[in-house]
Coordinates of C-alpha atoms and ligand atoms in Angstrom, one line a residue:
Chain U
X361 CA -54.7 -72.6 22.7
X362 CA -56.1 -69.2 23.4
X363 CA -54.0 -66.1 23.1
X364 CA -54.2 -65.8 26.8
X365 CA -52.6 -69.2 27.3
X366 CA -49.8 -68.3 25.0
X367 CA -49.1 -65.0 26.6
X368 CA -48.8 -66.2 30.1
X369 CA -45.2 -65.9 31.2
X370 CA -43.3 -69.0 32.0
X371 CA -41.6 -69.9 35.1
X372 CA -38.3 -69.3 33.4
X373 CA -39.4 -65.8 32.4
X374 CA -40.4 -65.0 35.9
X375 CA -37.0 -66.2 37.1
X376 CA -35.5 -63.8 34.6
X377 CA -37.5 -61.0 36.2
X378 CA -36.2 -62.0 39.6
X379 CA -32.8 -61.2 38.3
X380 CA -31.5 -64.5 36.9
X381 CA -30.9 -64.5 33.1
X382 CA -32.2 -67.6 31.4
X383 CA -29.8 -69.6 29.3
X384 CA -31.5 -68.1 26.3
X385 CA -30.9 -64.7 27.5
X386 CA -27.2 -65.3 28.1
X387 CA -26.4 -65.4 24.5
X388 CA -27.5 -61.8 24.2
X389 CA -24.6 -60.9 26.4
X390 CA -26.5 -58.5 28.5
X391 CA -28.5 -60.1 31.3
X392 CA -32.1 -59.1 31.1
X393 CA -32.1 -58.1 34.8
X394 CA -30.1 -55.2 33.7
X395 CA -33.0 -54.1 31.5
X396 CA -36.0 -55.0 33.5
X397 CA -36.0 -53.2 36.7
X398 CA -38.1 -54.1 39.6
X399 CA -40.8 -51.6 38.9
X400 CA -41.5 -53.3 35.6
X401 CA -41.5 -56.7 37.1
X402 CA -44.1 -55.4 39.5
X403 CA -46.3 -54.4 36.6
X404 CA -46.0 -57.8 35.2
X405 CA -47.1 -59.5 38.4
X406 CA -50.1 -57.2 38.7
X407 CA -51.1 -57.7 35.1
X408 CA -50.9 -61.4 35.0
X409 CA -54.5 -61.9 35.7
X410 CA -55.7 -59.6 33.0
X411 CA -56.9 -61.4 30.0
X412 CA -55.1 -60.4 26.9
X413 CA -57.8 -61.9 24.7
X414 CA -60.5 -59.5 25.9
X415 CA -58.5 -56.3 25.8
X416 CA -57.8 -56.0 22.2
X417 CA -59.9 -56.0 19.0
X418 CA -59.6 -59.1 16.8
X419 CA -57.6 -57.4 14.2
X420 CA -54.8 -56.3 16.5
X421 CA -54.8 -59.7 18.2
X422 CA -54.2 -61.4 14.9
X423 CA -51.3 -59.1 14.4
X424 CA -49.8 -60.0 17.7
X425 CA -50.4 -63.7 17.2
X426 CA -47.7 -63.7 14.5
X427 CA -45.2 -63.1 17.4
X428 CA -46.8 -65.8 19.6
X429 CA -43.8 -68.1 19.6
X430 CA -41.1 -65.4 20.2
X431 CA -39.6 -66.2 23.5
X432 CA -38.9 -62.7 24.6
X433 CA -40.0 -61.7 28.1
X434 CA -40.0 -58.1 27.2
X435 CA -42.4 -58.6 24.3
X436 CA -44.7 -60.5 26.6
X437 CA -44.7 -57.9 29.2
X438 CA -45.4 -55.3 26.6
X439 CA -48.3 -57.2 25.1
X440 CA -49.8 -58.0 28.4
X441 CA -49.6 -54.6 30.0
X442 CA -50.3 -52.2 27.2
X443 CA -53.8 -50.8 27.4
X444 CA -55.5 -50.3 24.0
X445 CA -56.3 -46.7 24.9
X446 CA -52.6 -45.9 25.3
X447 CA -52.0 -46.9 21.7
X448 CA -51.1 -43.8 19.7
X449 CA -51.4 -43.7 16.0
X450 CA -48.5 -42.1 14.1
X451 CA -49.2 -40.3 10.8
X452 CA -46.9 -40.6 7.9
X453 CA -44.9 -37.6 6.6
X454 CA -44.7 -36.3 3.1
X455 CA -41.6 -37.2 1.1
X456 CA -40.2 -33.7 1.6
X457 CA -40.6 -33.5 5.3
X458 CA -37.1 -33.1 6.7
X459 CA -38.0 -32.9 10.4
X460 CA -38.6 -35.8 12.7
X461 CA -41.8 -36.2 14.7
X462 CA -40.7 -36.2 18.3
X463 CA -42.4 -38.9 20.3
X464 CA -43.1 -38.7 24.0
X465 CA -44.0 -42.1 25.4
X466 CA -46.1 -41.7 28.5
X467 CA -45.8 -44.0 31.5
X468 CA -44.0 -47.3 31.9
X469 CA -45.5 -49.0 28.8
X470 CA -46.6 -47.2 25.7
X471 CA -47.2 -48.0 22.1
X472 CA -47.3 -46.4 18.8
X473 CA -49.1 -47.7 15.8
X474 CA -47.7 -47.1 12.3
X475 CA -50.0 -48.2 9.6
X476 CA -49.3 -46.7 6.2
X477 CA -52.3 -46.6 3.9
X478 CA -50.6 -45.4 0.8
X479 CA -47.2 -46.4 -0.7
X480 CA -44.1 -44.2 -0.3
X481 CA -45.1 -43.2 3.2
X482 CA -42.3 -41.8 5.3
X483 CA -42.2 -41.8 9.1
X484 CA -39.3 -39.9 10.5
X485 CA -39.5 -40.4 14.2
X486 CA -37.4 -39.3 17.2
X487 CA -37.4 -40.8 20.6
X488 CA -35.2 -38.8 22.9
X489 CA -35.3 -40.3 26.4
X490 CA -33.1 -37.4 27.6
X491 CA -35.9 -35.0 26.9
X492 CA -38.8 -36.9 28.2
X493 CA -40.0 -35.7 31.5
X494 CA -40.1 -37.9 34.6
X495 CA -37.5 -40.1 33.1
X496 CA -36.7 -41.6 36.5
X497 CA -38.7 -44.6 35.6
X498 CA -37.7 -47.2 33.1
X499 CA -40.0 -47.8 30.3
X500 CA -40.9 -50.0 27.4
X501 CA -41.9 -48.2 24.2
X502 CA -43.4 -50.4 21.5
X503 CA -43.9 -49.7 17.8
X504 CA -46.3 -51.7 15.7
X505 CA -45.6 -51.3 12.1
X506 CA -48.1 -52.9 9.8
X507 CA -47.3 -52.7 6.1
X508 CA -50.3 -53.9 4.1
X509 CA -50.4 -55.6 0.7
X510 CA -48.5 -53.8 -2.0
X511 CA -47.6 -50.9 0.3
X512 CA -44.1 -49.5 0.6
X513 CA -43.0 -47.6 3.7
X514 CA -39.9 -46.0 5.1
X515 CA -39.6 -45.8 8.9
X516 CA -36.7 -44.0 10.4
X517 CA -36.3 -44.0 14.1
X518 CA -33.7 -42.1 16.1
X519 CA -33.3 -43.3 19.6
X520 CA -31.3 -41.3 22.2
X521 CA -30.6 -43.1 25.4
X522 CA -30.7 -41.5 28.8
X523 CA -28.0 -41.8 31.4
X524 CA -30.5 -41.7 34.3
X525 CA -32.4 -44.9 33.4
X526 CA -32.5 -47.9 31.2
X527 CA -35.2 -48.0 28.5
X528 CA -36.4 -50.6 26.1
X529 CA -37.8 -50.2 22.7
X530 CA -39.7 -52.9 20.8
X531 CA -40.4 -52.7 17.1
X532 CA -42.8 -55.2 15.6
X533 CA -43.2 -55.3 11.9
X534 CA -45.7 -57.3 9.9
X535 CA -45.1 -57.2 6.2
X536 CA -47.8 -58.4 4.0
X537 CA -47.8 -59.7 0.4
X538 CA -45.7 -57.6 -2.1
X539 CA -44.9 -55.0 0.5
X540 CA -41.6 -53.2 1.0
X541 CA -40.5 -52.0 4.5
X542 CA -37.3 -50.0 5.1
X543 CA -36.5 -49.6 8.8
X544 CA -33.7 -47.2 9.5
X545 CA -32.5 -47.0 13.0
X546 CA -30.0 -44.8 14.7
X547 CA -29.2 -45.3 18.4
X548 CA -27.1 -42.8 20.3
X549 CA -26.8 -41.2 23.7
X550 CA -24.9 -41.9 26.9
X551 CA -27.3 -44.2 28.7
X552 CA -28.7 -47.6 28.3
X553 CA -31.2 -48.7 25.6
X554 CA -32.2 -52.0 24.5
X555 CA -34.0 -52.3 21.1
X556 CA -35.7 -55.5 20.0
X557 CA -36.9 -55.6 16.4
X558 CA -39.2 -58.4 15.4
X559 CA -40.0 -58.6 11.7
X560 CA -42.3 -61.0 10.2
X561 CA -42.4 -61.3 6.4
X562 CA -45.9 -62.8 6.4
X563 CA -47.0 -62.5 2.8
X564 CA -45.4 -63.8 -0.4
X565 CA -42.7 -61.5 -1.9
X566 CA -42.7 -59.2 1.1
X567 CA -39.4 -57.4 1.5
X568 CA -37.7 -55.7 4.4
X569 CA -34.4 -53.8 4.8
X570 CA -33.2 -53.1 8.3
X571 CA -30.4 -50.6 8.5
X572 CA -29.1 -49.9 12.0
X573 CA -26.4 -47.6 13.3
X574 CA -25.4 -48.0 16.9
X575 CA -23.3 -45.1 18.2
X576 CA -21.9 -44.9 21.7
X577 CA -20.6 -42.5 24.3
X578 CA -18.2 -43.2 27.1
X579 CA -20.0 -45.8 29.4
X580 CA -23.1 -46.1 27.3
X581 CA -24.7 -49.5 26.8
X582 CA -26.7 -50.0 23.6
X583 CA -28.3 -53.3 22.6
X584 CA -29.9 -54.2 19.3
X585 CA -31.6 -57.6 18.8
X586 CA -33.1 -58.3 15.4
X587 CA -35.4 -61.2 14.8
X588 CA -36.4 -61.7 11.2
X589 CA -38.9 -64.3 10.3
X590 CA -39.6 -65.5 6.8
X591 CA -43.1 -67.1 6.7
X592 CA -44.0 -66.9 3.0
X593 CA -42.4 -67.8 -0.3
X594 CA -40.1 -65.4 -2.1
X595 CA -39.6 -63.1 0.8
X596 CA -36.5 -61.0 1.1
X597 CA -34.7 -59.6 4.1
X598 CA -31.6 -57.6 4.4
X599 CA -29.9 -56.4 7.6
X600 CA -27.0 -53.9 7.7
X601 CA -25.7 -53.0 11.0
X602 CA -22.8 -50.8 12.1
X603 CA -21.6 -50.4 15.7
X604 CA -19.3 -47.7 16.8
X605 CA -17.5 -48.4 20.1
X606 CA -16.4 -45.3 22.1
X607 CA -14.2 -45.5 25.2
X608 CA -15.6 -47.8 27.9
X609 CA -18.9 -48.3 26.0
X610 CA -20.7 -51.6 25.3
X611 CA -22.6 -52.2 22.1
X612 CA -24.4 -55.4 21.3
X613 CA -25.9 -56.8 18.2
X614 CA -27.6 -60.1 17.9
X615 CA -29.4 -60.9 14.7
X616 CA -31.6 -63.9 14.2
X617 CA -32.9 -65.0 10.8
X618 CA -35.7 -67.7 10.9
X619 CA -36.7 -69.2 7.5
X620 CA -39.9 -71.3 8.1
X621 CA -40.7 -74.4 6.0
X622 CA -43.4 -72.3 4.4
X623 CA -40.9 -69.9 2.8
X624 CA -39.2 -71.4 -0.2
X625 CA -37.1 -69.2 -2.6
X626 CA -36.3 -66.8 0.3
X627 CA -33.3 -64.5 0.4
X628 CA -31.9 -63.3 3.7
X629 CA -28.7 -61.3 4.1
X630 CA -27.1 -59.9 7.2
X631 CA -23.9 -57.8 7.5
X632 CA -22.7 -56.5 10.8
X633 CA -19.5 -54.5 11.4
X634 CA -18.1 -53.1 14.5
X635 CA -15.5 -50.3 14.8
X636 CA -13.6 -49.9 18.0
X637 CA -12.6 -46.3 18.5
X638 CA -10.9 -46.4 21.8
X639 CA -9.5 -48.5 24.6
X640 CA -12.1 -50.2 26.7
X641 CA -14.7 -50.3 24.0
X642 CA -16.7 -53.5 23.8
X643 CA -18.6 -54.6 20.7
X644 CA -20.4 -57.9 20.8
X645 CA -22.0 -59.5 17.8
X646 CA -23.9 -62.7 17.3
X647 CA -25.6 -63.9 14.1
X648 CA -28.2 -66.7 14.3
X649 CA -29.6 -68.6 11.4
X650 CA -32.5 -71.0 11.7
X651 CA -33.5 -72.5 8.4
X652 CA -36.2 -75.0 7.8
X653 CA -36.3 -75.0 4.0
X654 CA -33.7 -76.1 1.4
X655 CA -34.4 -73.6 -1.3
X656 CA -33.1 -70.4 0.3
X657 CA -30.3 -68.0 -0.1
X658 CA -28.8 -66.8 3.1
X659 CA -25.6 -65.2 4.1
X660 CA -24.2 -63.3 7.0
X661 CA -21.0 -61.7 8.0
X662 CA -19.7 -60.1 11.2
X663 CA -16.4 -58.3 11.6
X664 CA -15.0 -56.1 14.4
X665 CA -11.8 -54.1 14.3
X666 CA -10.1 -50.8 14.4
X667 CA -9.9 -48.2 11.6
X668 CA -8.2 -49.7 8.6
X669 CA -4.5 -48.5 8.6
X670 CA -4.5 -48.7 4.8
X671 CA -7.4 -46.3 4.5
X672 CA -5.9 -44.0 7.1
X673 CA -2.6 -43.9 5.2
X674 CA -4.4 -43.3 1.9
X675 CA -6.0 -40.2 3.3
X676 CA -2.9 -38.9 5.0
X677 CA -0.8 -39.4 1.9
X678 CA -3.2 -36.9 0.3
X679 CA -2.4 -34.3 2.9
X680 CA -5.3 -34.9 5.2
X681 CA -4.3 -34.7 8.9
X682 CA -4.5 -37.8 11.0
X683 CA -7.3 -36.5 13.2
X684 CA -9.4 -35.4 10.2
X685 CA -8.8 -38.7 8.5
X686 CA -10.0 -40.6 11.5
X687 CA -13.1 -38.5 11.7
X688 CA -13.9 -38.9 8.0
X689 CA -13.3 -42.7 8.1
X690 CA -15.5 -43.1 11.2
X691 CA -18.2 -41.2 9.5
X692 CA -17.8 -43.2 6.3
X693 CA -18.0 -46.4 8.3
X694 CA -21.5 -45.6 9.6
X695 CA -22.7 -43.7 6.5
X696 CA -22.2 -46.8 4.4
X697 CA -25.3 -48.3 6.0
X698 CA -27.5 -45.7 4.4
X699 CA -25.9 -45.7 0.9
X700 CA -28.6 -48.2 -0.2
X701 CA -31.5 -46.0 0.8
X702 CA -33.6 -45.6 -2.3
X703 CA -34.8 -42.0 -1.8
X704 CA -32.2 -39.3 -2.1
X705 CA -34.1 -37.0 0.3
X706 CA -34.4 -39.7 2.9
X707 CA -30.7 -40.6 2.5
X708 CA -29.7 -37.0 3.1
X709 CA -32.0 -36.8 6.0
X710 CA -30.4 -39.9 7.6
X711 CA -26.9 -38.7 6.8
X712 CA -27.4 -35.3 8.3
X713 CA -28.9 -36.8 11.4
X714 CA -25.8 -39.0 11.7
X715 CA -23.5 -36.1 11.1
X716 CA -25.2 -34.0 13.7
X717 CA -24.8 -36.8 16.3
X718 CA -21.2 -37.5 15.4
X719 CA -20.3 -33.8 15.6
X720 CA -22.0 -33.3 18.9
X721 CA -20.9 -36.3 20.8
X722 CA -17.8 -37.8 19.3
Chain W
X909 CA 24.3 -30.0 -8.7
X910 CA 23.2 -28.3 -5.5
X911 CA 19.5 -28.0 -6.1
X912 CA 18.4 -31.6 -5.6
X913 CA 14.7 -32.2 -5.3
X914 CA 15.2 -35.6 -3.8
X915 CA 18.2 -37.3 -2.4
X916 CA 18.2 -40.8 -1.1
X917 CA 21.4 -41.9 0.6
X918 CA 22.1 -45.6 1.4
X919 CA 18.5 -46.2 2.5
X920 CA 17.9 -49.4 4.3
X921 CA 14.3 -50.2 5.3
X922 CA 11.7 -52.9 5.6
X923 CA 9.3 -54.5 7.9
X924 CA 10.0 -55.2 11.6
X925 CA 11.7 -58.5 10.9
X926 CA 12.9 -58.2 7.4
X927 CA 15.1 -55.8 5.5
X928 CA 13.6 -55.2 2.1
X929 CA 15.5 -52.2 0.9
X930 CA 19.2 -52.9 1.3
X931 CA 21.0 -49.7 0.6
X932 CA 19.4 -47.5 -2.0
X933 CA 21.0 -44.3 -3.2
X934 CA 19.6 -42.0 -5.9
X935 CA 19.2 -38.3 -6.5
X936 CA 16.6 -36.5 -8.6
X937 CA 17.0 -33.0 -9.9
X938 CA 14.0 -30.7 -10.4
X939 CA 12.4 -31.5 -13.8
X940 CA 14.0 -34.9 -14.1
X941 CA 12.1 -38.1 -15.0
X942 CA 13.5 -41.3 -13.3
X943 CA 12.2 -44.8 -14.0
X944 CA 12.5 -47.9 -11.8
X945 CA 12.1 -51.3 -13.3
X946 CA 12.7 -54.6 -11.7
X947 CA 11.2 -58.0 -11.1
X948 CA 8.2 -58.7 -8.9
X949 CA 9.1 -58.5 -5.3
X950 CA 12.3 -56.6 -5.8
X951 CA 11.2 -53.8 -3.5
X952 CA 9.9 -51.1 -5.8
X953 CA 6.6 -50.5 -4.0
X954 CA 8.4 -50.7 -0.7
X955 CA 10.6 -47.8 -1.7
X956 CA 7.6 -45.8 -2.8
X957 CA 5.8 -46.5 0.6
X958 CA 8.9 -45.6 2.7
X959 CA 9.2 -42.3 0.8
X960 CA 5.5 -41.6 1.4
X961 CA 5.8 -42.6 5.1
X962 CA 3.5 -45.6 5.3
X963 CA 3.2 -46.9 8.9
X964 CA 4.4 -50.5 9.3
X965 CA 7.7 -49.9 7.5
X966 CA 10.8 -49.3 9.5
X967 CA 13.9 -47.4 8.4
X968 CA 17.1 -49.1 9.6
X969 CA 19.6 -46.7 8.1
X970 CA 20.4 -44.0 5.6
X971 CA 18.6 -40.7 4.9
X972 CA 16.2 -39.1 2.5
X973 CA 16.2 -35.3 1.8
X974 CA 13.5 -33.5 -0.1
X975 CA 14.2 -29.8 -0.9
X976 CA 16.9 -30.0 1.7
X977 CA 14.5 -31.2 4.4
X978 CA 14.6 -34.5 6.3
X979 CA 11.8 -36.4 4.7
X980 CA 11.9 -39.4 7.0
X981 CA 11.1 -37.3 10.1
X982 CA 7.8 -36.0 8.6
X983 CA 4.3 -37.3 8.9
X984 CA 2.7 -38.6 5.7
X985 CA 0.4 -35.6 5.5
X986 CA 3.4 -33.2 5.8
X987 CA 5.2 -35.0 3.0
X988 CA 2.1 -34.4 0.8
X989 CA 2.2 -30.8 1.8
X990 CA 5.9 -30.6 0.9
X991 CA 4.9 -31.8 -2.6
X992 CA 5.3 -35.5 -2.6
X993 CA 2.6 -37.5 -4.3
X994 CA 2.4 -41.3 -4.6
X995 CA 0.0 -42.8 -7.1
X996 CA -0.7 -46.2 -5.5
X997 CA -0.3 -49.5 -7.3
X998 CA -3.5 -50.8 -5.5
X999 CA -5.6 -47.8 -4.3
X1000 CA -7.7 -48.8 -1.3
X1001 CA -11.5 -48.7 -1.3
X1002 CA -13.2 -46.5 1.2
X1003 CA -17.0 -47.3 1.2
X1004 CA -19.0 -44.5 2.6
X1005 CA -16.5 -41.7 2.0
X1006 CA -17.8 -39.5 -0.8
X1007 CA -15.3 -38.6 -3.6
X1008 CA -15.9 -34.9 -3.5
X1009 CA -15.7 -34.6 0.3
X1010 CA -12.4 -36.5 0.2
X1011 CA -11.0 -34.3 -2.6
X1012 CA -12.1 -31.1 -1.0
X1013 CA -10.4 -32.0 2.3
X1014 CA -7.2 -33.1 0.5
X1015 CA -7.0 -30.0 -1.7
X1016 CA -7.7 -27.5 1.1
X1017 CA -5.4 -29.1 3.7
X1018 CA -2.5 -29.2 1.2
X1019 CA -3.3 -25.6 0.3
X1020 CA -3.3 -24.6 4.0
X1021 CA 0.1 -26.4 4.4
X1022 CA 1.5 -24.3 1.5
X1023 CA 0.1 -21.1 3.0
X1024 CA -2.7 -20.7 0.4
X1025 CA -6.3 -19.8 1.1
X1026 CA -8.8 -22.6 0.9
X1027 CA -10.9 -22.9 -2.3
X1028 CA -14.6 -22.1 -1.7
X1029 CA -17.1 -24.7 -2.6
X1030 CA -17.9 -23.1 -6.0
X1031 CA -14.4 -22.8 -7.2
X1032 CA -13.5 -26.2 -5.9
X1033 CA -16.3 -27.9 -7.8
X1034 CA -15.6 -26.0 -11.0
X1035 CA -11.9 -27.1 -10.9
X1036 CA -12.7 -30.8 -10.0
X1037 CA -15.5 -31.1 -12.6
X1038 CA -13.2 -29.8 -15.3
X1039 CA -10.5 -32.4 -14.4
X1040 CA -13.1 -35.2 -14.1
X1041 CA -14.3 -34.4 -17.6
X1042 CA -10.8 -34.2 -19.0
X1043 CA -10.0 -37.7 -17.7
X1044 CA -13.1 -39.0 -19.5
X1045 CA -14.8 -40.0 -16.2
X1046 CA -18.6 -39.8 -15.9
X1047 CA -20.1 -36.9 -14.1
X1048 CA -21.5 -39.0 -11.2
X1049 CA -17.9 -40.0 -10.4
X1050 CA -17.7 -37.3 -7.7
X1051 CA -20.8 -38.7 -6.0
X1052 CA -19.4 -42.2 -5.6
X1053 CA -17.5 -43.5 -2.6
X1054 CA -13.7 -43.4 -2.9
X1055 CA -12.6 -46.3 -5.1
X1056 CA -15.5 -48.4 -3.9
X1057 CA -16.6 -50.6 -6.8
X1058 CA -14.3 -48.7 -9.3
X1059 CA -13.0 -50.7 -12.2
X1060 CA -9.2 -51.1 -12.3
X1061 CA -9.0 -48.3 -14.9
X1062 CA -11.2 -46.0 -12.9
X1063 CA -9.0 -46.5 -9.8
X1064 CA -5.9 -45.5 -11.8
X1065 CA -7.6 -42.5 -13.3
X1066 CA -8.7 -41.5 -9.8
X1067 CA -5.0 -41.5 -8.8
X1068 CA -4.3 -39.2 -11.7
X1069 CA -7.3 -37.0 -10.8
X1070 CA -5.8 -36.5 -7.3
X1071 CA -2.4 -35.9 -8.8
X1072 CA -3.8 -33.1 -11.0
X1073 CA -5.5 -31.5 -8.1
X1074 CA -2.7 -31.6 -5.5
X1075 CA 0.0 -30.1 -7.8
X1076 CA 3.0 -32.0 -6.3
X1077 CA 6.6 -31.4 -7.1
X1078 CA 7.6 -35.0 -6.8
X1079 CA 5.4 -37.5 -8.5
X1080 CA 5.9 -41.2 -7.7
X1081 CA 3.8 -43.5 -10.0
X1082 CA 3.6 -47.1 -8.9
X1083 CA 2.5 -49.1 -11.9
X1084 CA 0.0 -46.5 -12.9
X1085 CA 0.1 -47.9 -16.4
X1086 CA -0.9 -51.4 -15.4
X1087 CA -4.5 -52.5 -15.9
X1088 CA -5.4 -49.7 -18.3
X1089 CA -6.9 -50.3 -21.7
X1090 CA -5.1 -48.7 -24.7
X1091 CA -7.3 -45.6 -24.8
X1092 CA -7.0 -45.1 -21.1
X1093 CA -3.3 -45.5 -21.2
X1094 CA -3.1 -42.9 -23.9
X1095 CA -5.3 -40.5 -21.9
X1096 CA -3.3 -41.0 -18.7
X1097 CA 0.0 -40.7 -20.5
X1098 CA -1.1 -37.4 -22.1
X1099 CA -2.0 -36.0 -18.7
X1100 CA 1.3 -37.0 -17.2
X1101 CA 3.1 -35.5 -20.2
X1102 CA 1.3 -32.2 -19.7
X1103 CA 2.4 -32.1 -16.1
X1104 CA 6.1 -32.3 -17.0
X1105 CA 7.7 -29.0 -16.1
X1106 CA 11.2 -27.8 -15.1
X1107 CA 10.0 -27.7 -11.4
X1108 CA 8.4 -31.1 -11.3
X1109 CA 10.1 -34.5 -11.1
X1110 CA 8.9 -38.0 -11.6
X1111 CA 9.8 -41.4 -10.3
X1112 CA 8.1 -43.9 -12.4
X1113 CA 7.8 -47.6 -11.4
X1114 CA 6.7 -49.7 -14.3
X1115 CA 7.1 -53.1 -16.0
X1116 CA 6.4 -51.7 -19.5
X1117 CA 8.4 -49.5 -21.9
X1118 CA 5.3 -48.0 -23.4
X1119 CA 4.8 -45.2 -20.9
X1120 CA 8.5 -44.6 -20.8
X1121 CA 8.6 -44.1 -24.6
X1122 CA 6.4 -41.1 -24.1
X1123 CA 7.9 -39.7 -20.9
X1124 CA 11.5 -40.1 -22.0
X1125 CA 13.2 -40.8 -18.7
X1126 CA 16.5 -39.1 -17.9
X1127 CA 17.6 -42.0 -15.8
X1128 CA 16.5 -45.6 -15.7
X1129 CA 17.2 -47.7 -12.6
X1130 CA 17.0 -51.5 -12.4
X1131 CA 16.1 -52.8 -9.0
X1132 CA 17.0 -56.2 -7.7
X1133 CA 16.5 -57.6 -4.3
X1134 CA 16.3 -54.3 -2.6
X1135 CA 19.3 -52.8 -4.3
X1136 CA 19.8 -50.8 -7.5
X1137 CA 21.5 -53.2 -9.8
X1138 CA 22.4 -50.6 -12.4
X1139 CA 21.3 -47.2 -13.7
X1140 CA 21.5 -45.7 -17.2
X1141 CA 19.7 -44.1 -20.0
X1142 CA 17.2 -45.4 -22.5
X1143 CA 19.6 -48.2 -23.4
X1144 CA 18.8 -49.9 -20.1
X1145 CA 15.1 -50.3 -21.2
X1146 CA 16.2 -51.7 -24.6
X1147 CA 18.6 -54.0 -22.9
X1148 CA 15.9 -55.3 -20.5
X1149 CA 13.5 -55.7 -23.4
X1150 CA 15.9 -57.6 -25.6
X1151 CA 18.0 -59.7 -23.3
X1152 CA 15.8 -60.0 -20.2
X1153 CA 16.5 -59.3 -16.6
X1154 CA 18.6 -62.3 -15.8
X1155 CA 21.1 -61.4 -18.5
X1156 CA 21.6 -57.9 -17.0
X1157 CA 22.1 -59.4 -13.6
X1158 CA 24.8 -61.8 -14.9
X1159 CA 26.7 -59.1 -16.8
X1160 CA 26.6 -56.8 -13.7
X1161 CA 27.8 -59.6 -11.5
X1162 CA 30.6 -60.6 -13.9
X1163 CA 31.8 -57.1 -14.5
X1164 CA 35.2 -56.4 -12.9
Ligands
LIG2143 N1 4.3 -55.1 4.8 C1 5.0 -56.1 4.4 N2 5.1 -57.2 5.1 C2 5.9 -58.3 4.8 N3 6.5 -58.3 3.6 C3 6.5 -57.3 2.8 C4 5.7 -56.1 3.1 N4 5.8 -55.3 2.1 C5 6.6 -55.9 1.2 N5 7.0 -57.1 1.6 C6 7.9 -58.0 0.8 O1 8.9 -57.3 0.3 C7 9.2 -57.7 -1.0 C8 9.1 -56.5 -2.0 O2 7.8 -56.2 -2.1 P1 7.3 -54.9 -3.1 O3 5.9 -54.8 -3.0 O4 8.1 -53.7 -2.7 O5 7.8 -55.5 -4.5 P2 7.6 -54.8 -5.9 O6 8.9 -54.6 -6.5 O7 6.7 -53.6 -5.8 O8 6.8 -56.0 -6.7 P3 5.7 -55.9 -7.9 O9 6.4 -55.7 -9.2 O10 5.1 -57.3 -7.8 O11 4.7 -54.8 -7.5 C9 8.3 -58.8 -1.3 O12 8.9 -60.0 -1.1 C10 7.1 -58.6 -0.4 O13 6.5 -59.8 0.0
LIG2144 MG1 4.8 -53.1 -6.5

């Protein structure tokens, strides 16, 4: 098979674009038609004839091939339509940089390449769809994170959705031998965003920690879909997700862990918790495990509920007013995600970003 | 007689479908130490929770007055402001909430209730660090999340830390002496002893005479099935220790 064969969209995918969610999409709770507007579907039809194989250099193609068998129409559209010249390279920050680099994706499909060359590289990025000009069109923004052998990298991405249009974000991570990748994600805003994260632990002893906080505003719709693949022995993955449901909002998390037969002595953990703050808040969660090897350690846990009355009472019994107690507990609920961030500076950066969002929109 | 700190009159309370406290009456004067002993499940913690205003418990009858005010009509945070403090039998873990943030809010909200200015960050930290050290807790204690991953002893000491900071007038200790090693028990006892004052009263729930030996309770109550079976002085503790609970129950029931 050539890459071009593999990348051609199937009939089912085209059906999806015509507005009918495939059975595979249904489990994700939000029909893809909601996310792929007609203008994007048009792009796909136009681009079908383009040969993927000729557009990209070998090196990038080999990166993409790792995701060949991911059946995600969005990913295919992205890979087929992104022009190599639209690919922007993102430089790492120093450890002490406290500001985020604001990204402005141009056009319908755009991509950013993150390729740390030295260990302890930090990428603090912000993608604010409310600030991007000409937001009237939906878009797919892709990130290619390529962490080479023995490299450690922290990527922090803040996504702010826009009430005017739905946007999609794809994050593709390839982790090579002995590398460490920390991917910290904060989604907020009052619009619609769908974020798909594809992580492939491709080399032995590669490690990845995905921490995600999904905040919501009245009537926002935020989706996060993690797909973590273990391809090599002794790889390690960890997913921690917190979803906060505001009034009339919808938040979705689906997390898939795939342990290939080629990945013995793998550990994979996933913990997702949803907190419902108000009436009419919806939080959907769905863990998925696909394991093709016996010698693995895997666990996952999903819970959704309201603030714990025991915790609330504990704070109030110490004189803290009910409204303050609720606020503190809500913040604590999401902050817990970042408690395992290794670098103190990075942890503070993430917590202050969180605090800022919670103070301004909750 | 008139200056009662706490007066419980024929209190009946429990959960929605079950009466747990079946008519409790007791009065505590300022500066007094009262102890409550009684078998597992007799309703000791329930009494403490109802006094502190825990949601989920219902009052079916009776009244509780603290400093002449109707305690049962107050929110839990108001009760804390009025000077009631409950050291929990099982303090709840709150991952993600930093100890020093928690303590600062607690201290300053209680100060505000009492008409005092809030402590600034510097003075607050100085005060808290001092207490943390006195309790023999490590200096990174304040950076940890509230009770999350604390050992049993650390949780109990954390209750004492909050007690020291909030300066209550009525201290309810629910088995604060359980789960402590001998050194920790000594430390905690010393702190409680130092807090004894003519204005401050204690209601101590315990299964062991050890803590009481130091604190010398003025009154000891024995609780049984949601009622106070009998009350007395130190002889009640001795009686319990020597003859056991069942014996006391029999002699009370057989009394004319
Ligand atoms: N929220 C509740 N829901 C249902 N039952 C309860 C609740 N709280 C207490 N109870 C019941 O009421 C009774 C008294 O419980 P409580 O915890 O007050 O006992 P205790 O005297 O403190 O016991 P221990 O010495 O074991 O701490 C028990 O039978 C308990 O199961
Ligand atoms: Mg108890």
